[in-house]
């Protein structure tokens, strides 16, 4: 899994370098102005489609996170069904999630949080950037789904790929603090959880 993640980030870096190398600031500003005027940008849509074509859900999520770190006019978000990239002009390119799993983004916090139900990789920011946490996820019968040490990403979130159609008890530990609660992985569940306050 670790090797696959590193490989995914490498692919994401190459794709981003390819995409932005041929687009100077002036050219990109012109595209943004065109989109702001209500004109759909076929070029932007084709570029996004090309970047995400052939990627599986985890690779697409890694690329969407990379796009979220930079300055561009893409809007990226995740629903229980898919990873979505919205292009200036209104078009949306989607990569479906697996039938048996969905991804939930969680931003544990100590003092500061924000209300959220749909996770936007292009906009959501948590409080704890690149911090070590421990995560335990259990089914209601007590069986462990996930138990691992993780690092929050540069946006303050961790992303958990979890089985669908479950009610899950989640515990997050950070330093000498912890937080717990219940999340769900249904078709109408939140993909952004910002209510886990560490105490």
CSV table of C-alpha atoms in Angstrom, one decimal:
chain,number,residue,atom,x,y,z
A,1,UNK,CA,0.0,0.0,0.0
A,2,UNK,CA,2.8,2.4,0.9
A,3,UNK,CA,4.6,1.7,-2.4
A,4,UNK,CA,1.3,2.3,-4.3
A,5,UNK,CA,0.8,5.6,-2.5
A,6,UNK,CA,4.4,6.8,-3.4
A,7,UNK,CA,3.9,5.7,-7.0
A,8,UNK,CA,0.6,7.6,-7.1
A,9,UNK,CA,2.2,10.8,-5.8
A,10,UNK,CA,5.0,10.4,-8.4
A,11,UNK,CA,2.4,10.1,-11.1
A,12,UNK,CA,0.5,13.1,-9.7
A,13,UNK,CA,3.7,15.2,-9.7
A,14,UNK,CA,4.5,14.3,-13.3
A,15,UNK,CA,0.9,15.1,-14.4
A,16,UNK,CA,0.9,18.4,-12.6
A,17,UNK,CA,4.3,19.4,-14.0
A,18,UNK,CA,3.1,18.5,-17.5
A,19,UNK,CA,-0.2,20.4,-17.1
A,20,UNK,CA,1.3,23.6,-15.7
A,21,UNK,CA,4.5,23.7,-17.7
A,22,UNK,CA,2.7,24.6,-20.9
A,23,UNK,CA,0.5,27.2,-19.2
A,24,UNK,CA,2.0,30.5,-18.1
A,25,UNK,CA,0.4,32.8,-15.6
A,26,UNK,CA,-0.9,35.2,-18.3
A,27,UNK,CA,-2.4,32.4,-20.3
A,28,UNK,CA,-4.0,30.9,-17.2
A,29,UNK,CA,-5.3,34.3,-16.1
A,30,UNK,CA,-6.9,34.6,-19.6
A,31,UNK,CA,-8.6,31.3,-19.2
A,32,UNK,CA,-9.9,32.2,-15.7
A,33,UNK,CA,-11.2,35.5,-17.1
A,34,UNK,CA,-13.0,33.7,-19.9
A,35,UNK,CA,-14.6,31.3,-17.3
A,36,UNK,CA,-15.6,34.2,-15.1
A,37,UNK,CA,-17.5,35.7,-18.1
A,38,UNK,CA,-19.6,32.5,-18.2
A,39,UNK,CA,-17.9,30.9,-21.2
A,40,UNK,CA,-17.1,27.2,-20.8
A,41,UNK,CA,-13.5,26.3,-21.3
A,42,UNK,CA,-13.3,23.2,-23.4
A,43,UNK,CA,-9.5,23.2,-23.1
A,44,UNK,CA,-9.6,23.1,-19.3
A,45,UNK,CA,-12.1,20.3,-19.3
A,46,UNK,CA,-10.0,18.2,-21.7
A,47,UNK,CA,-6.9,18.9,-19.7
A,48,UNK,CA,-8.6,17.7,-16.5
A,49,UNK,CA,-10.0,14.7,-18.2
A,50,UNK,CA,-6.6,13.9,-19.6
A,51,UNK,CA,-5.0,14.1,-16.1
A,52,UNK,CA,-7.5,11.8,-14.5
A,53,UNK,CA,-8.1,9.4,-17.3
A,54,UNK,CA,-7.0,5.9,-16.4
A,55,UNK,CA,-6.5,6.6,-12.7
A,56,UNK,CA,-8.2,4.5,-10.0
A,57,UNK,CA,-10.0,6.2,-7.1
A,58,UNK,CA,-7.0,6.4,-4.8
A,59,UNK,CA,-4.8,7.8,-7.5
A,60,UNK,CA,-7.4,10.3,-8.5
A,61,UNK,CA,-7.8,11.4,-4.8
A,62,UNK,CA,-4.0,11.9,-4.5
A,63,UNK,CA,-4.0,14.0,-7.7
A,64,UNK,CA,-7.0,16.1,-6.5
A,65,UNK,CA,-5.2,16.7,-3.2
A,66,UNK,CA,-2.1,17.9,-5.2
A,67,UNK,CA,-4.3,20.2,-7.2
A,68,UNK,CA,-5.8,21.5,-4.0
A,69,UNK,CA,-2.3,22.6,-2.8
A,70,UNK,CA,-1.7,24.8,-5.8
A,71,UNK,CA,-3.2,28.0,-7.2
A,72,UNK,CA,-5.6,27.0,-10.0
A,73,UNK,CA,-9.2,27.5,-10.8
A,74,UNK,CA,-10.3,23.8,-10.4
A,75,UNK,CA,-12.8,23.0,-7.6
A,76,UNK,CA,-12.4,19.5,-6.3
A,77,UNK,CA,-14.7,17.7,-3.9
A,78,UNK,CA,-15.8,14.2,-2.9
A,79,UNK,CA,-19.2,12.6,-2.5
A,80,UNK,CA,-20.0,9.1,-1.3
A,81,UNK,CA,-20.1,8.0,-5.0
A,82,UNK,CA,-17.2,9.8,-6.7
A,83,UNK,CA,-14.2,12.2,-6.7
A,84,UNK,CA,-15.2,15.3,-8.7
A,85,UNK,CA,-13.3,18.1,-10.4
A,86,UNK,CA,-15.3,21.1,-11.4
A,87,UNK,CA,-13.9,23.1,-14.3
A,88,UNK,CA,-14.4,26.9,-14.8
A,89,UNK,CA,-17.6,27.2,-16.8
A,90,UNK,CA,-19.5,24.6,-14.9
A,91,UNK,CA,-18.4,21.2,-16.3
A,92,UNK,CA,-17.5,18.4,-13.8
A,93,UNK,CA,-15.3,15.4,-14.4
A,94,UNK,CA,-15.8,12.5,-12.0
A,95,UNK,CA,-13.9,9.4,-11.0
A,96,UNK,CA,-16.2,6.8,-9.4
A,97,UNK,CA,-15.3,5.3,-6.0
A,98,UNK,CA,-15.2,1.5,-5.5
A,99,UNK,CA,-18.6,-0.2,-4.9
A,100,UNK,CA,-17.4,-1.6,-1.6
A,101,UNK,CA,-15.6,1.5,-0.1
A,102,UNK,CA,-15.9,5.2,0.3
A,103,UNK,CA,-13.5,7.8,1.6
A,104,UNK,CA,-14.2,10.0,4.6
A,105,UNK,CA,-12.0,13.1,5.3
A,106,UNK,CA,-11.6,14.0,9.0
A,107,UNK,CA,-10.0,17.1,10.5
A,108,UNK,CA,-9.3,16.5,14.2
A,109,UNK,CA,-8.9,19.8,16.1
A,110,UNK,CA,-8.0,21.2,19.5
A,111,UNK,CA,-9.4,24.8,19.2
A,112,UNK,CA,-10.5,25.7,15.7
A,113,UNK,CA,-12.8,24.0,13.3
A,114,UNK,CA,-15.4,24.7,10.6
A,115,UNK,CA,-18.8,23.3,9.7
A,116,UNK,CA,-18.6,20.8,6.8
A,117,UNK,CA,-20.5,18.0,5.2
A,118,UNK,CA,-18.9,17.6,1.8
A,119,UNK,CA,-15.1,17.6,1.7
A,120,UNK,CA,-13.5,20.0,-0.8
A,121,UNK,CA,-9.9,19.2,-1.4
A,122,UNK,CA,-9.6,22.6,-3.1
A,123,UNK,CA,-10.8,24.5,-0.1
A,124,UNK,CA,-11.2,22.7,3.3
A,125,UNK,CA,-8.6,23.4,5.9
A,126,UNK,CA,-8.2,21.8,9.3
A,127,UNK,CA,-6.2,23.0,12.3
A,128,UNK,CA,-3.5,20.3,12.6
A,129,UNK,CA,-1.1,20.4,9.7
A,130,UNK,CA,1.2,17.4,9.1
A,131,UNK,CA,0.8,16.1,12.7
A,132,UNK,CA,1.1,12.5,13.8
A,133,UNK,CA,-2.2,10.8,15.0
A,134,UNK,CA,-3.3,7.3,15.8
A,135,UNK,CA,-6.7,6.1,14.4
A,136,UNK,CA,-8.8,3.2,15.4
A,137,UNK,CA,-12.1,2.4,13.6
A,138,UNK,CA,-14.4,-0.4,14.8
A,139,UNK,CA,-17.7,-1.9,13.8
A,140,UNK,CA,-20.6,-1.8,16.3
A,141,UNK,CA,-19.8,-5.4,17.3
A,142,UNK,CA,-16.3,-4.3,18.3
A,143,UNK,CA,-14.4,-5.8,15.4
A,144,UNK,CA,-11.5,-3.6,14.2
A,145,UNK,CA,-11.7,-2.2,10.7
A,146,UNK,CA,-8.6,0.0,10.9
A,147,UNK,CA,-5.9,0.6,13.4
A,148,UNK,CA,-2.9,2.7,12.3
A,149,UNK,CA,-0.7,5.6,12.9
A,150,UNK,CA,-1.2,8.4,10.3
A,151,UNK,CA,0.0,11.9,9.6
A,152,UNK,CA,-2.5,14.7,8.9
A,153,UNK,CA,-2.0,16.1,5.4
A,154,UNK,CA,-1.0,19.7,4.6
A,155,UNK,CA,-4.6,20.7,4.7
A,156,UNK,CA,-5.1,19.3,8.2
A,157,UNK,CA,-7.2,16.3,7.2
A,158,UNK,CA,-6.7,12.5,7.3
A,159,UNK,CA,-8.5,10.4,4.7
A,160,UNK,CA,-10.0,7.0,5.7
A,161,UNK,CA,-11.0,4.5,3.1
A,162,UNK,CA,-13.7,2.5,4.8
A,163,UNK,CA,-16.2,-0.2,3.9
A,164,UNK,CA,-19.6,1.0,2.9
A,165,UNK,CA,-23.0,0.8,4.7
A,166,UNK,CA,-21.6,0.7,8.2
A,167,UNK,CA,-21.9,2.6,11.4
A,168,UNK,CA,-18.4,3.0,12.7
A,169,UNK,CA,-17.0,4.0,16.1
A,170,UNK,CA,-13.9,6.1,15.5
A,171,UNK,CA,-11.1,7.1,18.0
A,172,UNK,CA,-8.4,9.6,17.1
A,173,UNK,CA,-5.4,10.1,19.5
A,174,UNK,CA,-3.1,13.1,19.2
A,175,UNK,CA,-0.2,13.5,21.8
A,176,UNK,CA,-2.0,13.1,25.2
A,177,UNK,CA,-5.4,14.0,23.8
A,178,UNK,CA,-8.1,11.9,22.1
A,179,UNK,CA,-11.5,12.2,20.5
A,180,UNK,CA,-14.2,9.7,19.7
A,181,UNK,CA,-17.4,9.5,17.9
A,182,UNK,CA,-19.6,7.6,15.4
A,183,UNK,CA,-19.5,8.1,11.6
A,184,UNK,CA,-21.4,6.3,8.8
A,185,UNK,CA,-20.5,5.2,5.3
A,186,UNK,CA,-23.9,5.2,3.6
A,187,UNK,CA,-24.9,6.7,0.3
A,188,UNK,CA,-26.1,9.9,2.1
A,189,UNK,CA,-23.2,10.1,4.6
A,190,UNK,CA,-20.9,13.1,5.1
A,191,UNK,CA,-17.5,13.0,3.4
A,192,UNK,CA,-16.2,15.8,5.6
A,193,UNK,CA,-16.0,15.4,9.4
A,194,UNK,CA,-14.9,18.3,11.5
A,195,UNK,CA,-16.5,17.6,14.9
A,196,UNK,CA,-13.7,15.5,16.5
A,197,UNK,CA,-12.3,17.8,19.2
A,198,UNK,CA,-9.3,16.5,20.9
A,199,UNK,CA,-9.2,16.8,24.7
